[in-house]
Amino acid sequence: MNLKIAVLAGDGIGPEIMEQGVAVMSAVAEKFGHQVSYREALCGAHAIDEVGDPFPEETFQACKEADAVLFASVGDPKFDNDPTAKVRPEQGLLAMRKKLGLFANIRPVETFECLIHKSPLKDEIVRGADFICIRELTGGMYFGEKKEGTDEAYDTCAYTRPEVERILRVAYQYARQRRRHLTVVDKANVLASSRLWRKVAQEMMVEYPDVETDFMYVDNAAMRMIQDPRFFDVMVTENTFGDILTDEGSVITGSMGLLPSASTGESTPVFEPIHGSWPQGKGLNIANPLAQILSVAMLYEYFDLKAEGALIREAVNASLAANVRTPEIQVEGAPQYGTREVGAWIVDYIRQK
Ligand code: IPM
Ligand code: MN
């Protein structure tokens, strides 16, 4: 297969983990005889510094012309601490989502056996937890009508029926490939937009009799996720709820640095780690590249290249089992490995297979 990849490394640890993601992508391509070409493009704080725009037109073109985007992370403390900043790196991410019509954000929440002890939850509660959060990504408060005055401000949570329908279809498709259990998370006891979600879902569920559909208020879902995370198989929810719940989801598994994600929709799909740009770790060769590398696995799998994805997952698991790990997940007394060393180990594993 020929694959054109737009590479958006962004800020902070982004470029370092991206280097390893690309190396793994190339090693797998070579092994399976795929032709992959890369085109790097600016985004985030980096792009603001260079051209004054966190998602420049040229980057948008590079994304549109690619088969997939490999994205790392954006964000920089110099903007976080300045509420008056006119442009922010995060706007680049939001612009990319909107312009590429990436309405479905797929965030798997899974545990890795060897990292369960890192979870803040008890072993017996979290062990075996394995669900996917499908987060709506181009609607809700993130993109609704806003006012930002000195004495009044608001964000509107608006959804249309087609927007709700299309994300629910994605969720049902995932549920069908998994344990056939879909939880629709909303706040229908309070919010009108949530009542639309629930109404549309209730109408659609009859089309999917093979999937068990249940409904849960978001506050209850936040609680259930820590009490009984194994309850969930596929959950689907609006943008802001999904943002909050997926941070909770990533941390309960003990593997925040290991979780990849995919965003799909009308144009080029984007694959990226769930974690942020971790500016404090920048340049220190300590960032965990696994979420980026697993994002490459998701990329291959998106194009139905299952063996390619499986080989990456196998290599990642082997690196963990061999204790070739970055400092934050290394077991006591074992040697420490850097971002580059973990990446190189995985590349070697793939080449030798
Ligand atoms: C995420 C991030 C973004 C979001 C930020 C960086 C704008 O937290 O992808 O979850 O809120 O969507
Ligand atoms: Mn978030």
mmCIF file of N, CA and C in Angstrom, residues 69 71-72 93-94 96-98 100-109 131-139 142-143 159 163-164 166-172 174 182-183 197 233-247 250 259-266 268-275 295 298 302:
data_model
loop_
_atom_site.group_PDB
_atom_site.id
_atom_site.type_symbol
_atom_site.label_atom_id
_atom_site.label_comp_id
_atom_site.label_asym_id
_atom_site.label_seq_id
_atom_site.Cartn_x
_atom_site.Cartn_y
_atom_site.Cartn_z
ATOM 1 N N VAL A 69 -3.016 11.632 9.159
ATOM 2 C CA VAL A 69 -2.167 12.568 9.892
ATOM 3 C C VAL A 69 -1.667 11.867 11.154
ATOM 4 N N PHE A 71 -0.133 12.879 14.569
ATOM 5 C CA PHE A 71 -0.078 14.112 15.354
ATOM 6 C C PHE A 71 0.540 13.776 16.710
ATOM 7 N N ALA A 72 1.345 14.693 17.262
ATOM 8 C CA ALA A 72 1.920 14.402 18.586
ATOM 9 C C ALA A 72 1.208 15.223 19.655
ATOM 10 N N LEU A 93 -5.296 22.847 17.332
ATOM 11 C CA LEU A 93 -5.883 21.512 17.416
ATOM 12 C C LEU A 93 -7.378 21.575 17.088
ATOM 13 N N LEU A 94 -8.049 22.578 17.646
ATOM 14 C CA LEU A 94 -9.488 22.712 17.404
ATOM 15 C C LEU A 94 -9.757 23.037 15.935
ATOM 16 N N MET A 96 -7.893 22.181 13.440
ATOM 17 C CA MET A 96 -7.660 20.957 12.669
ATOM 18 C C MET A 96 -8.884 20.044 12.744
ATOM 19 N N ARG A 97 -9.426 19.863 13.937
ATOM 20 C CA ARG A 97 -10.606 19.007 14.090
ATOM 21 C C ARG A 97 -11.766 19.511 13.252
ATOM 22 N N LYS A 98 -11.993 20.825 13.333
ATOM 23 C CA LYS A 98 -13.142 21.395 12.632
ATOM 24 C C LYS A 98 -12.939 21.327 11.120
ATOM 25 N N LEU A 100 -11.026 19.475 9.292
ATOM 26 C CA LEU A 100 -10.997 18.127 8.714
ATOM 27 C C LEU A 100 -12.293 17.368 9.020
ATOM 28 N N GLY A 101 -13.225 18.021 9.700
ATOM 29 C CA GLY A 101 -14.512 17.381 10.015
ATOM 30 C C GLY A 101 -14.350 16.125 10.851
ATOM 31 N N LEU A 102 -13.416 16.173 11.811
ATOM 32 C CA LEU A 102 -13.112 14.978 12.631
ATOM 33 C C LEU A 102 -14.118 14.855 13.774
ATOM 34 N N PHE A 103 -15.297 14.389 13.446
ATOM 35 C CA PHE A 103 -16.347 14.412 14.473
ATOM 36 C C PHE A 103 -16.277 13.242 15.455
ATOM 37 N N ALA A 104 -15.548 12.207 15.102
ATOM 38 C CA ALA A 104 -15.505 11.038 15.991
ATOM 39 C C ALA A 104 -14.116 10.815 16.568
ATOM 40 N N ASN A 105 -14.017 10.931 17.868
ATOM 41 C CA ASN A 105 -12.740 10.718 18.539
ATOM 42 C C ASN A 105 -12.820 9.393 19.295
ATOM 43 N N ILE A 106 -11.959 8.481 18.902
ATOM 44 C CA ILE A 106 -12.004 7.128 19.464
ATOM 45 C C ILE A 106 -10.881 6.984 20.471
ATOM 46 N N ARG A 107 -11.255 6.818 21.732
ATOM 47 C CA ARG A 107 -10.241 6.737 22.775
ATOM 48 C C ARG A 107 -10.382 5.426 23.552
ATOM 49 N N PRO A 108 -9.536 4.460 23.226
ATOM 50 C CA PRO A 108 -9.591 3.189 23.961
ATOM 51 C C PRO A 108 -9.024 3.367 25.366
ATOM 52 N N VAL A 109 -9.656 2.747 26.330
ATOM 53 C CA VAL A 109 -9.164 2.758 27.708
ATOM 54 C C VAL A 109 -8.880 1.311 28.064
ATOM 55 N N PHE A 131 -12.468 -0.599 27.674
ATOM 56 C CA PHE A 131 -13.588 0.005 26.962
ATOM 57 C C PHE A 131 -13.100 1.085 26.013
ATOM 58 N N ILE A 132 -14.038 1.555 25.181
ATOM 59 C CA ILE A 132 -13.697 2.612 24.241
ATOM 60 C C ILE A 132 -14.630 3.770 24.485
ATOM 61 N N CYS A 133 -14.078 4.950 24.589
ATOM 62 C CA CYS A 133 -14.929 6.127 24.649
ATOM 63 C C CYS A 133 -14.962 6.756 23.257
ATOM 64 N N ILE A 134 -16.162 6.922 22.745
ATOM 65 C CA ILE A 134 -16.332 7.614 21.470
ATOM 66 C C ILE A 134 -16.816 9.013 21.824
ATOM 67 N N ARG A 135 -15.935 9.959 21.617
ATOM 68 C CA ARG A 135 -16.227 11.340 21.989
ATOM 69 C C ARG A 135 -16.588 12.135 20.740
ATOM 70 N N GLU A 136 -17.734 12.812 20.762
ATOM 71 C CA GLU A 136 -18.083 13.711 19.656
ATOM 72 C C GLU A 136 -17.070 14.846 19.706
ATOM 73 N N LEU A 137 -16.548 15.258 18.556
ATOM 74 C CA LEU A 137 -15.370 16.141 18.603
ATOM 75 C C LEU A 137 -15.519 17.493 17.896
ATOM 76 N N THR A 138 -16.619 17.707 17.194
ATOM 77 C CA THR A 138 -16.697 18.994 16.469
ATOM 78 C C THR A 138 -17.948 19.795 16.817
ATOM 79 N N GLY A 139 -18.622 19.411 17.908
ATOM 80 C CA GLY A 139 -19.823 20.159 18.293
ATOM 81 C C GLY A 139 -19.770 20.544 19.756
ATOM 82 N N TYR A 142 -17.504 23.458 22.725
ATOM 83 C CA TYR A 142 -16.227 23.828 22.112
ATOM 84 C C TYR A 142 -16.442 24.741 20.906
ATOM 85 N N PHE A 143 -17.530 24.478 20.186
ATOM 86 C CA PHE A 143 -17.707 25.209 18.929
ATOM 87 C C PHE A 143 -19.011 26.006 18.875
ATOM 88 N N TYR A 159 -26.412 20.947 19.513
ATOM 89 C CA TYR A 159 -26.261 19.780 18.632
ATOM 90 C C TYR A 159 -27.445 19.679 17.696
ATOM 91 N N GLU A 163 -25.845 15.515 13.530
ATOM 92 C CA GLU A 163 -24.575 15.396 14.267
ATOM 93 C C GLU A 163 -24.639 14.266 15.285
ATOM 94 N N VAL A 164 -25.783 14.152 15.944
ATOM 95 C CA VAL A 164 -25.925 13.108 16.960
ATOM 96 C C VAL A 164 -26.005 11.739 16.288
ATOM 97 N N ARG A 166 -24.816 10.686 13.389
ATOM 98 C CA ARG A 166 -23.592 10.141 12.781
ATOM 99 C C ARG A 166 -22.615 9.635 13.836
ATOM 100 N N ILE A 167 -22.552 10.279 14.975
ATOM 101 C CA ILE A 167 -21.623 9.785 16.005
ATOM 102 C C ILE A 167 -22.173 8.507 16.645
ATOM 103 N N LEU A 168 -23.496 8.436 16.781
ATOM 104 C CA LEU A 168 -24.087 7.207 17.330
ATOM 105 C C LEU A 168 -23.853 6.022 16.391
ATOM 106 N N ARG A 169 -23.894 6.288 15.088
ATOM 107 C CA ARG A 169 -23.634 5.189 14.134
ATOM 108 C C ARG A 169 -22.217 4.650 14.310
ATOM 109 N N VAL A 170 -21.265 5.577 14.467
ATOM 110 C CA VAL A 170 -19.882 5.141 14.695
ATOM 111 C C VAL A 170 -19.819 4.286 15.960
ATOM 112 N N ALA A 171 -20.491 4.749 16.997
ATOM 113 C CA ALA A 171 -20.457 4.028 18.280
ATOM 114 C C ALA A 171 -21.077 2.634 18.128
ATOM 115 N N TYR A 172 -22.182 2.547 17.422
ATOM 116 C CA TYR A 172 -22.813 1.230 17.230
ATOM 117 C C TYR A 172 -21.897 0.294 16.434
ATOM 118 N N TYR A 174 -18.646 0.264 16.459
ATOM 119 C CA TYR A 174 -17.627 -0.245 17.390
ATOM 120 C C TYR A 174 -18.215 -1.281 18.326
ATOM 121 N N LEU A 182 -23.521 -0.743 24.448
ATOM 122 C CA LEU A 182 -23.280 0.691 24.246
ATOM 123 C C LEU A 182 -23.937 1.490 25.369
ATOM 124 N N THR A 183 -23.138 2.349 25.988
ATOM 125 C CA THR A 183 -23.671 3.242 27.013
ATOM 126 C C THR A 183 -23.667 4.675 26.468
ATOM 127 N N TRP A 197 -29.954 14.134 22.312
ATOM 128 C CA TRP A 197 -29.101 12.939 22.196
ATOM 129 C C TRP A 197 -29.886 11.693 22.585
ATOM 130 N N ASP A 233 -18.257 -1.082 27.831
ATOM 131 C CA ASP A 233 -17.684 -1.667 26.619
ATOM 132 C C ASP A 233 -17.426 -0.524 25.630
ATOM 133 N N VAL A 234 -18.506 0.080 25.141
ATOM 134 C CA VAL A 234 -18.367 1.295 24.331
ATOM 135 C C VAL A 234 -19.213 2.371 24.986
ATOM 136 N N MET A 235 -18.641 3.526 25.221
ATOM 137 C CA MET A 235 -19.457 4.641 25.671
ATOM 138 C C MET A 235 -19.381 5.736 24.621
ATOM 139 N N VAL A 236 -20.495 6.450 24.467
ATOM 140 C CA VAL A 236 -20.516 7.531 23.488
ATOM 141 C C VAL A 236 -21.055 8.770 24.169
ATOM 142 N N THR A 237 -20.439 9.904 23.892
ATOM 143 C CA THR A 237 -20.879 11.110 24.575
ATOM 144 C C THR A 237 -20.469 12.381 23.836
ATOM 145 N N GLU A 238 -21.047 13.507 24.296
ATOM 146 C CA GLU A 238 -20.752 14.778 23.606
ATOM 147 C C GLU A 238 -19.348 15.260 23.970
ATOM 148 N N ASN A 239 -18.932 16.289 23.284
ATOM 149 C CA ASN A 239 -17.544 16.759 23.303
ATOM 150 C C ASN A 239 -16.971 17.024 24.706
ATOM 151 N N THR A 240 -17.611 17.878 25.474
ATOM 152 C CA THR A 240 -17.043 18.267 26.770
ATOM 153 C C THR A 240 -17.076 17.106 27.767
ATOM 154 N N PHE A 241 -18.199 16.385 27.804
ATOM 155 C CA PHE A 241 -18.258 15.224 28.704
ATOM 156 C C PHE A 241 -17.151 14.237 28.337
ATOM 157 N N GLY A 242 -16.948 14.052 27.038
ATOM 158 C CA GLY A 242 -15.940 13.102 26.573
ATOM 159 C C GLY A 242 -14.535 13.551 26.932
ATOM 160 N N ASP A 243 -14.304 14.847 26.883
ATOM 161 C CA ASP A 243 -12.997 15.381 27.252
ATOM 162 C C ASP A 243 -12.690 15.012 28.704
ATOM 163 N N ILE A 244 -13.656 15.247 29.555
ATOM 164 C CA ILE A 244 -13.454 15.020 30.991
ATOM 165 C C ILE A 244 -13.351 13.519 31.294
ATOM 166 N N LEU A 245 -14.278 12.765 30.762
ATOM 167 C CA LEU A 245 -14.292 11.323 31.087
ATOM 168 C C LEU A 245 -13.063 10.590 30.559
ATOM 169 N N THR A 246 -12.509 11.045 29.432
ATOM 170 C CA THR A 246 -11.356 10.309 28.907
ATOM 171 C C THR A 246 -10.080 10.591 29.703
ATOM 172 N N ASP A 247 -9.984 11.762 30.321
ATOM 173 C CA ASP A 247 -8.843 11.962 31.233
ATOM 174 C C ASP A 247 -8.975 11.016 32.417
ATOM 175 N N SER A 250 -8.109 7.527 31.232
ATOM 176 C CA SER A 250 -6.702 7.227 30.973
ATOM 177 C C SER A 250 -5.940 7.008 32.270
ATOM 178 N N LEU A 259 -1.705 5.587 26.075
ATOM 179 C CA LEU A 259 -2.968 5.488 25.353
ATOM 180 C C LEU A 259 -3.005 6.326 24.070
ATOM 181 N N PRO A 260 -3.277 5.665 22.957
ATOM 182 C CA PRO A 260 -3.374 6.341 21.675
ATOM 183 C C PRO A 260 -4.829 6.762 21.404
ATOM 184 N N SER A 261 -5.058 7.474 20.324
ATOM 185 C CA SER A 261 -6.430 7.757 19.924
ATOM 186 C C SER A 261 -6.492 7.981 18.425
ATOM 187 N N ALA A 262 -7.708 7.891 17.919
ATOM 188 C CA ALA A 262 -7.931 8.163 16.501
ATOM 189 C C ALA A 262 -9.080 9.142 16.388
ATOM 190 N N SER A 263 -8.986 10.056 15.446
ATOM 191 C CA SER A 263 -10.101 10.958 15.172
ATOM 192 C C SER A 263 -10.448 10.824 13.702
ATOM 193 N N THR A 264 -11.715 10.512 13.451
ATOM 194 C CA THR A 264 -12.114 10.277 12.069
ATOM 195 C C THR A 264 -13.364 11.090 11.742
ATOM 196 N N GLY A 265 -13.618 11.217 10.461
ATOM 197 C CA GLY A 265 -14.792 12.002 10.071
ATOM 198 C C GLY A 265 -14.883 12.158 8.590
ATOM 199 N N GLU A 266 -14.946 13.427 8.155
ATOM 200 C CA GLU A 266 -15.237 13.690 6.750
ATOM 201 C C GLU A 266 -13.995 13.691 5.875
ATOM 202 N N THR A 268 -9.302 13.588 6.130
ATOM 203 C CA THR A 268 -8.180 12.746 6.571
ATOM 204 C C THR A 268 -8.263 12.401 8.065
ATOM 205 N N PRO A 269 -8.105 11.148 8.437
ATOM 206 C CA PRO A 269 -8.106 10.791 9.867
ATOM 207 C C PRO A 269 -6.794 11.183 10.545
ATOM 208 N N VAL A 270 -6.888 11.430 11.856
ATOM 209 C CA VAL A 270 -5.732 11.856 12.637
ATOM 210 C C VAL A 270 -5.491 10.848 13.767
ATOM 211 N N PHE A 271 -4.230 10.515 13.988
ATOM 212 C CA PHE A 271 -3.867 9.556 15.031
ATOM 213 C C PHE A 271 -2.903 10.235 15.986
ATOM 214 N N GLU A 272 -3.227 10.180 17.265
ATOM 215 C CA GLU A 272 -2.426 10.937 18.235
ATOM 216 C C GLU A 272 -2.508 10.326 19.626
ATOM 217 N N PRO A 273 -1.474 10.554 20.447
ATOM 218 C CA PRO A 273 -1.552 10.106 21.835
ATOM 219 C C PRO A 273 -2.597 10.927 22.590
ATOM 220 N N ILE A 274 -3.116 10.371 23.675
ATOM 221 C CA ILE A 274 -4.085 11.114 24.492
ATOM 222 C C ILE A 274 -3.393 12.166 25.354
ATOM 223 N N HIS A 275 -2.150 11.889 25.741
ATOM 224 C CA HIS A 275 -1.476 12.816 26.656
ATOM 225 C C HIS A 275 -1.074 14.107 25.951
ATOM 226 N N SER A 295 -0.355 4.815 18.462
ATOM 227 C CA SER A 295 -1.178 5.596 17.515
ATOM 228 C C SER A 295 -0.859 5.157 16.084
ATOM 229 N N MET A 298 -2.834 2.096 15.491
ATOM 230 C CA MET A 298 -4.229 2.447 15.150
ATOM 231 C C MET A 298 -4.331 2.931 13.712
ATOM 232 N N TYR A 302 -6.597 1.239 10.884
ATOM 233 C CA TYR A 302 -7.640 2.012 10.196
ATOM 234 C C TYR A 302 -7.684 1.633 8.711
#
